[in-house]
PDB file of C-alpha atoms in Angstrom:
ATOM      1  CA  UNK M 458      41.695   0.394   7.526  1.00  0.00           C
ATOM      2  CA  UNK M 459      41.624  -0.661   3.882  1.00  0.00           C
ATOM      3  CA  UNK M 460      40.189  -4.110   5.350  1.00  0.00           C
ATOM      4  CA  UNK M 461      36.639  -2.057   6.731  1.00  0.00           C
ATOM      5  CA  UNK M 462      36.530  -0.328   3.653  1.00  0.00           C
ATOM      6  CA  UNK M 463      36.758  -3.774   1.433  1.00  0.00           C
ATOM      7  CA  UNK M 464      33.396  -4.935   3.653  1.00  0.00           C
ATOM      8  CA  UNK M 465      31.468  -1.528   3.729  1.00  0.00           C
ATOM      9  CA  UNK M 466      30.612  -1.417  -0.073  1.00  0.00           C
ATOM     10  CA  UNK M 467      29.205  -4.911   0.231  1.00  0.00           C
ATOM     11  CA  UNK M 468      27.044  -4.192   3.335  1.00  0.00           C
ATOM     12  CA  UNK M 469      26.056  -0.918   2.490  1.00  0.00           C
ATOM     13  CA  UNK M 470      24.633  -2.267  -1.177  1.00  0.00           C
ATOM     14  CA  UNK M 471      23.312  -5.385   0.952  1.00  0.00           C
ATOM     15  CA  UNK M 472      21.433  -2.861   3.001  1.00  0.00           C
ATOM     16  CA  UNK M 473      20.027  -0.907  -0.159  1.00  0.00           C
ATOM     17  CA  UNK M 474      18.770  -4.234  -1.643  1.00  0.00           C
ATOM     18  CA  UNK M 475      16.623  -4.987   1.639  1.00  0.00           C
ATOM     19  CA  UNK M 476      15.294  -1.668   1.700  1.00  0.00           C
ATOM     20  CA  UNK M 477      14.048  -0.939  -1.897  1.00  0.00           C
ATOM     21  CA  UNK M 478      12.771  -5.257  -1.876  1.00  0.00           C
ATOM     22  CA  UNK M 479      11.318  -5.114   1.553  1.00  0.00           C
ATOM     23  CA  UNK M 480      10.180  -1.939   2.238  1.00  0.00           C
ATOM     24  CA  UNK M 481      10.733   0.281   5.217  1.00  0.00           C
ATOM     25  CA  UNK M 482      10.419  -0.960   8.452  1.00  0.00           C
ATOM     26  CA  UNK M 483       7.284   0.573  11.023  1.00  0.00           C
ATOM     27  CA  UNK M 484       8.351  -0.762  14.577  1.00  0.00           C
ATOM     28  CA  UNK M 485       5.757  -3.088  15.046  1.00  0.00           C
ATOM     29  CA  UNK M 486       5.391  -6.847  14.910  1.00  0.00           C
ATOM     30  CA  UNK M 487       4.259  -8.681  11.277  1.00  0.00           C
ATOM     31  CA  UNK M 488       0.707 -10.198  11.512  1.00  0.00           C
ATOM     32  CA  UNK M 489       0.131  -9.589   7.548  1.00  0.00           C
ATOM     33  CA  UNK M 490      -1.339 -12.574   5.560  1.00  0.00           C
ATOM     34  CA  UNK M 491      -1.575 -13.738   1.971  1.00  0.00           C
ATOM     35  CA  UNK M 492      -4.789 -14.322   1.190  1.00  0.00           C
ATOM     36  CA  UNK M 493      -4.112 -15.133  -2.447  1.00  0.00           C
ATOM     37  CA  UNK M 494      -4.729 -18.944  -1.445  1.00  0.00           C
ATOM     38  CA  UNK M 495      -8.294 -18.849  -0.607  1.00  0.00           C
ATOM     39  CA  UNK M 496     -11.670 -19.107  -2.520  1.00  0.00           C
ATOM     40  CA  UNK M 497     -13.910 -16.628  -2.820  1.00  0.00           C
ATOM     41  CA  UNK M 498     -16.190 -18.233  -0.243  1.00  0.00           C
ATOM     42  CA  UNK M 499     -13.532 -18.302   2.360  1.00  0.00           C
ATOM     43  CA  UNK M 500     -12.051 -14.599   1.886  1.00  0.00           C
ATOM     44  CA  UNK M 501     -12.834 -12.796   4.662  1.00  0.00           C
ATOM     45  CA  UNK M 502     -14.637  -9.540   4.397  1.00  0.00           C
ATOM     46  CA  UNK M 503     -11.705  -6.357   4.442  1.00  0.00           C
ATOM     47  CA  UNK M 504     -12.399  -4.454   8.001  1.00  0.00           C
ATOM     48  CA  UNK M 505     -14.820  -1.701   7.027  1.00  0.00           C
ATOM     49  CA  UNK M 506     -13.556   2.194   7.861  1.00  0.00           C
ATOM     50  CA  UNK M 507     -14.027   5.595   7.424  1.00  0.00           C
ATOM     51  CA  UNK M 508     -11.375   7.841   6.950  1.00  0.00           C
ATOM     52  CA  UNK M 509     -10.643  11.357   5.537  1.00  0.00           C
ATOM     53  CA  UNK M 510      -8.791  12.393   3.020  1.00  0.00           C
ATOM     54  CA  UNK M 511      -6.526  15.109   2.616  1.00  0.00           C
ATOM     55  CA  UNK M 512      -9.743  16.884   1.283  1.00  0.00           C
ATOM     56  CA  UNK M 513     -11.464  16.309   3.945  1.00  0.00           C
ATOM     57  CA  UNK M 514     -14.133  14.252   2.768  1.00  0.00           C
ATOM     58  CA  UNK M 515     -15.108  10.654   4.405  1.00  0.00           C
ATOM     59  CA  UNK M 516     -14.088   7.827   2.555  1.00  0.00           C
ATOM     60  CA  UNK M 517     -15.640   4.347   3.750  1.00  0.00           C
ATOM     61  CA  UNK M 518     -14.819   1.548   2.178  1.00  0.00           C
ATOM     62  CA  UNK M 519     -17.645  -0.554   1.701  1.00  0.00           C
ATOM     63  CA  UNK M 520     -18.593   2.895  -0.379  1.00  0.00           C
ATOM     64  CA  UNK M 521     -16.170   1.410  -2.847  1.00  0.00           C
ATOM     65  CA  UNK M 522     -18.140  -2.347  -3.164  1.00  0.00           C
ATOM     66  CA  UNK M 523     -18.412  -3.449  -6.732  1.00  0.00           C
ATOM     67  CA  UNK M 524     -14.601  -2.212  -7.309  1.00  0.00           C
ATOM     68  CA  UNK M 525     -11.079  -3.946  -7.211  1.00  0.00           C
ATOM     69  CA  UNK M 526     -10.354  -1.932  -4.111  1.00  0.00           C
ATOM     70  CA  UNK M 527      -6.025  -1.524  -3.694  1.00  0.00           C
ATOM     71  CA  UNK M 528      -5.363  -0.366   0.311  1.00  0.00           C
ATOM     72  CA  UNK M 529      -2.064   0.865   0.517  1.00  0.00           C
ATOM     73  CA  UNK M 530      -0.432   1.645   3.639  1.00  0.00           C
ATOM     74  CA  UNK M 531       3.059   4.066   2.882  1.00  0.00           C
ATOM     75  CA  UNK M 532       4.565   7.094   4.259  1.00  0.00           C
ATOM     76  CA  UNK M 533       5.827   9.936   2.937  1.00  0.00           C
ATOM     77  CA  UNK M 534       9.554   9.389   4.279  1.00  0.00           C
ATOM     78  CA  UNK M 535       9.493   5.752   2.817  1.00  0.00           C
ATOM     79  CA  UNK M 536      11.445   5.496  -0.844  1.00  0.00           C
ATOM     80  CA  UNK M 537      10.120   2.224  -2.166  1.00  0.00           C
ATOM     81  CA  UNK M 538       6.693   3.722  -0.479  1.00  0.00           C
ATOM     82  CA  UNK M 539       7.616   6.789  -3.133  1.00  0.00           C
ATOM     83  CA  UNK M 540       8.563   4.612  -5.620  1.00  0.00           C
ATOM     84  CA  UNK M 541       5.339   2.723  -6.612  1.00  0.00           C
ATOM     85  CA  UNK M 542       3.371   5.974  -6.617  1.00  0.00           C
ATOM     86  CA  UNK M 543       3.617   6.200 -10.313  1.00  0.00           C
ATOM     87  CA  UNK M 544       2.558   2.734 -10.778  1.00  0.00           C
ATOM     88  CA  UNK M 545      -0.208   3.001  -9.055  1.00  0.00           C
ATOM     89  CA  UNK M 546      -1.076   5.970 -10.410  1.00  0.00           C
ATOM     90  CA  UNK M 547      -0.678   5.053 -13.916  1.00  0.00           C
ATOM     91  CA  UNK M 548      -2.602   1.489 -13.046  1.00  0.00           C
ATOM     92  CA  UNK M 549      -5.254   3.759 -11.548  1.00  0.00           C
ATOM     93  CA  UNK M 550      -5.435   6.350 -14.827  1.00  0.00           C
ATOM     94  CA  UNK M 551      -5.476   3.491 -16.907  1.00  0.00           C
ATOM     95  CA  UNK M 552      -7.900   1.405 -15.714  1.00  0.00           C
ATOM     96  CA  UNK M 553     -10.275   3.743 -14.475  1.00  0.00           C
ATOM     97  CA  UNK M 554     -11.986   4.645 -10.918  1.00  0.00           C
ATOM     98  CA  UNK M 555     -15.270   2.681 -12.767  1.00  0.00           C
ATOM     99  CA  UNK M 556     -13.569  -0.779 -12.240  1.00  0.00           C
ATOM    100  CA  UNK M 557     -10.753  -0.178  -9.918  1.00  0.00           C
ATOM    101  CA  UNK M 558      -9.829   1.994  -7.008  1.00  0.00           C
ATOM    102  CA  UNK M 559      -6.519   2.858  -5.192  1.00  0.00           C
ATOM    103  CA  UNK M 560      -6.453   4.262  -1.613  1.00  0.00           C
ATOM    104  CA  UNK M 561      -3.279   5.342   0.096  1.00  0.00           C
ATOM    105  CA  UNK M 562      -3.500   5.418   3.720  1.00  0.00           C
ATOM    106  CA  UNK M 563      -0.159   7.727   4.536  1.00  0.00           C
ATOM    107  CA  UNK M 564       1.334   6.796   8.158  1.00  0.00           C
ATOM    108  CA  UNK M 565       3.871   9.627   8.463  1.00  0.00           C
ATOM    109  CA  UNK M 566       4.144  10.615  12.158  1.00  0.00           C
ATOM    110  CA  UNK M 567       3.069  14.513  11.503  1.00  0.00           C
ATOM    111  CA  UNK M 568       0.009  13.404   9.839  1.00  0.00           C
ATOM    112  CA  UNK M 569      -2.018  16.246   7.316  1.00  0.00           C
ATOM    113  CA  UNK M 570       0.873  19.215   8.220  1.00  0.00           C
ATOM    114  CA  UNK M 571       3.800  16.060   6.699  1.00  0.00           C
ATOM    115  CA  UNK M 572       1.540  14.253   3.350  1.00  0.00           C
ATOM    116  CA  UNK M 573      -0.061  16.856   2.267  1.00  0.00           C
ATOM    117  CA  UNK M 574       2.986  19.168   1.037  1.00  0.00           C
ATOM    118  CA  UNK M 575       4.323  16.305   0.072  1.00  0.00           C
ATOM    119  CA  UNK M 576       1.433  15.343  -1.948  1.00  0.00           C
ATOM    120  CA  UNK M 577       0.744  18.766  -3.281  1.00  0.00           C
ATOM    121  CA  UNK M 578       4.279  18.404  -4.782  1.00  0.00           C
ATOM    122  CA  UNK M 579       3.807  15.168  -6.349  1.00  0.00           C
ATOM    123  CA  UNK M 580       1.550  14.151  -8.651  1.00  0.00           C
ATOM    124  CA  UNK M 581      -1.244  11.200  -6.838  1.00  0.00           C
ATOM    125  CA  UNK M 582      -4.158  10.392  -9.023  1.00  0.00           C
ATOM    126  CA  UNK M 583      -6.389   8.708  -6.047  1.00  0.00           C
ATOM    127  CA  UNK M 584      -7.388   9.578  -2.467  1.00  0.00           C
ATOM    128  CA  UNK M 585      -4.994   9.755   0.467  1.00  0.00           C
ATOM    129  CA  UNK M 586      -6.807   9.380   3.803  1.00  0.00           C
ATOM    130  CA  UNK M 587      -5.340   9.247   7.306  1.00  0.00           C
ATOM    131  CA  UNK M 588      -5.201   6.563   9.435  1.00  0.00           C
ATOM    132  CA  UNK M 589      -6.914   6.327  13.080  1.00  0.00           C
ATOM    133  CA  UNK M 590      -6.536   3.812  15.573  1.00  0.00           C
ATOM    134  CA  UNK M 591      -9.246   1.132  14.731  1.00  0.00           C
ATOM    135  CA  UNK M 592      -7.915   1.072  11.139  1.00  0.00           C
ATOM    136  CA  UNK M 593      -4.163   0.640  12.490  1.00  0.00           C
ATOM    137  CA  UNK M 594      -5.583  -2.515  14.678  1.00  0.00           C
ATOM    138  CA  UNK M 595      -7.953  -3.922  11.892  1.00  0.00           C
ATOM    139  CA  UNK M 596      -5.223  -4.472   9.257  1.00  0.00           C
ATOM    140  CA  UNK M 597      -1.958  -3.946  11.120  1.00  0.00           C
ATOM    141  CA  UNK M 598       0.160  -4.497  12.871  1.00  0.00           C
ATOM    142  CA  UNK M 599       2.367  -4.021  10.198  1.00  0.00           C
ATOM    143  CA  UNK M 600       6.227  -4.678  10.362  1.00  0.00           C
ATOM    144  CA  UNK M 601       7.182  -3.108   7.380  1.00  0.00           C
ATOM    145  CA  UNK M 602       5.804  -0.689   4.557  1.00  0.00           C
ATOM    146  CA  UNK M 603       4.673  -0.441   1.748  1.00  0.00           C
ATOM    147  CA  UNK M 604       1.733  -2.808   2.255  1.00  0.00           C
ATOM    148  CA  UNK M 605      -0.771  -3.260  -0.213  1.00  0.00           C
ATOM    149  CA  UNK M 606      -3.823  -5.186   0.285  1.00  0.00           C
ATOM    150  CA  UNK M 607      -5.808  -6.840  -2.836  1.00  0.00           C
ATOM    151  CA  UNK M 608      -9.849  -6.320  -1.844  1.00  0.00           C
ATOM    152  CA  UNK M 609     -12.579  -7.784  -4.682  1.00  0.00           C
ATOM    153  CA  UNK M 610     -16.112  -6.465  -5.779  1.00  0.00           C
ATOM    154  CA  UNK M 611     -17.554  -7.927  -2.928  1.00  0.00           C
ATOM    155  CA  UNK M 612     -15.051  -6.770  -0.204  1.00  0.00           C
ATOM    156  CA  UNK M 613     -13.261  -9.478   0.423  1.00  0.00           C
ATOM    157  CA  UNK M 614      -9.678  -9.534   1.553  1.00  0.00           C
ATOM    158  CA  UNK M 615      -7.914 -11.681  -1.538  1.00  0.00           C
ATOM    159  CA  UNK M 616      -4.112 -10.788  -1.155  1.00  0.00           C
ATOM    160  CA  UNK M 617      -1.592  -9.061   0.371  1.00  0.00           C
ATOM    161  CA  UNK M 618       1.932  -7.660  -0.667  1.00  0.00           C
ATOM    162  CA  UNK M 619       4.907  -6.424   1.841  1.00  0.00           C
ATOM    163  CA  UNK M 620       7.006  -4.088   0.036  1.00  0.00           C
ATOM    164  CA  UNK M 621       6.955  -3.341  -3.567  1.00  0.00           C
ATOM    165  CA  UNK M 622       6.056  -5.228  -7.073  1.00  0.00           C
ATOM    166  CA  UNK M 623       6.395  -4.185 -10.500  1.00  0.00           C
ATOM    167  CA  UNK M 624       3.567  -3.061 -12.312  1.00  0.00           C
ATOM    168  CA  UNK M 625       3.218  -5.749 -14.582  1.00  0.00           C
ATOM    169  CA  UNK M 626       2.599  -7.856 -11.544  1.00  0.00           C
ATOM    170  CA  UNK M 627       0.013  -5.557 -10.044  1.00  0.00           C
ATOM    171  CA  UNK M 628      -1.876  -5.372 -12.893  1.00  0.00           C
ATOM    172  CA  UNK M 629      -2.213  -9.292 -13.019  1.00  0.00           C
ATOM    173  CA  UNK M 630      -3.452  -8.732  -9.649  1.00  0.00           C
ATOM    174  CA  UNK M 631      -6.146  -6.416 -10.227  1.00  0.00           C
ATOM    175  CA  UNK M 632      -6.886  -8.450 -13.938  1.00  0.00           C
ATOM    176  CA  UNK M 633      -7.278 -11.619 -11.911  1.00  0.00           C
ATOM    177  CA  UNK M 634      -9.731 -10.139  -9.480  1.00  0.00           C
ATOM    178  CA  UNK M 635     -11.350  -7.700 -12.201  1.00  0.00           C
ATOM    179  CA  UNK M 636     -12.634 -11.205 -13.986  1.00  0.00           C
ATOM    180  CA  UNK M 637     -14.322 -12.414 -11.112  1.00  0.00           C
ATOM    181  CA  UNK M 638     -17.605 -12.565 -11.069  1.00  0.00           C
TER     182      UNK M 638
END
């Protein structure tokens, strides 16, 4: 007995680790690139969408052209998801939606009914639209979440982060791509 409980603290903090580094996982095979390494003549063009958000208002995101655009796929029941909110939103309140814009695409299962008490409850300074189908296909599939793609001002795909990053890191990101011409 005492020799299962001398390998269950190890595991169990093993497991944590993974989690809150690699995100949560979303039953479906990785396909998710970093971009990071090409020009800004080979980027490919982000798949274009419309989506609503929890106000119900379209958001499309070639509407959003001429911004550092941040897609960020997470789900309500996802802590590391949870955990960047504040970032983001702090990034986001910072920089201003003038030069920069976050969008949160929430996955939860129960769609509207699930995110939007949850958002209601805590505080999310940019719009959270729900996903369809074609949007799920364009950038998935996606093994894991959070995932966070990087657009530029002209809407192309730059970067791409599984999991979670420290602010300080984001916002070289977004810097980076905010100098671009």
């Amino acid at each position: 007995m005492r020799k299962i409980r001398a390998y269950w603290w190890p595991l169990a903090a093993s497991v944590c680790c993974v989690l809150a580094v690699g995100g949560c996982s979303h039953n479906q095979a990785p396909d998710v690139t970093d971009t990071s390494h090409l020009d800004t003549v080979t980027a490919p063009l982000a798949p274009d969408f419309k989506l609503q958000d929890l106000n119900s208002r379209n958001q499309q995101l070639s509407d959003y052209r001429g911004k550092v655009v941040i897609l960020n796929f997470w789900a309500t029941w996802c802590p590391p998801c949870r955990a960047e909110i504040p970032s983001f939103n702090s990034i986001q309140d910072s920089i201003g939606t003038g030069a920069v814009q976050f969008l949160g695409i929430a996955l939860d299962d129960g769609g509207d009914s699930v995110v939007r008490p949850w958002v209601n409850s805590h505080p999310v300074s940019y719009p959270i639209l729900l996903p369809n189908d074609s949007v799920m296909k364009a950038y998935g599939p996606l093994d894991a979440i959070p995932v966070s793609f990087f657009i530029d001002k002209k809407g192309r795909l730059r970067s791409s982060i599984i999991g979670t990053r420290q602010k300080d890191y984001l916002v070289k990101v977004i810097d980076s791509l905010l100098l671009e011409k």
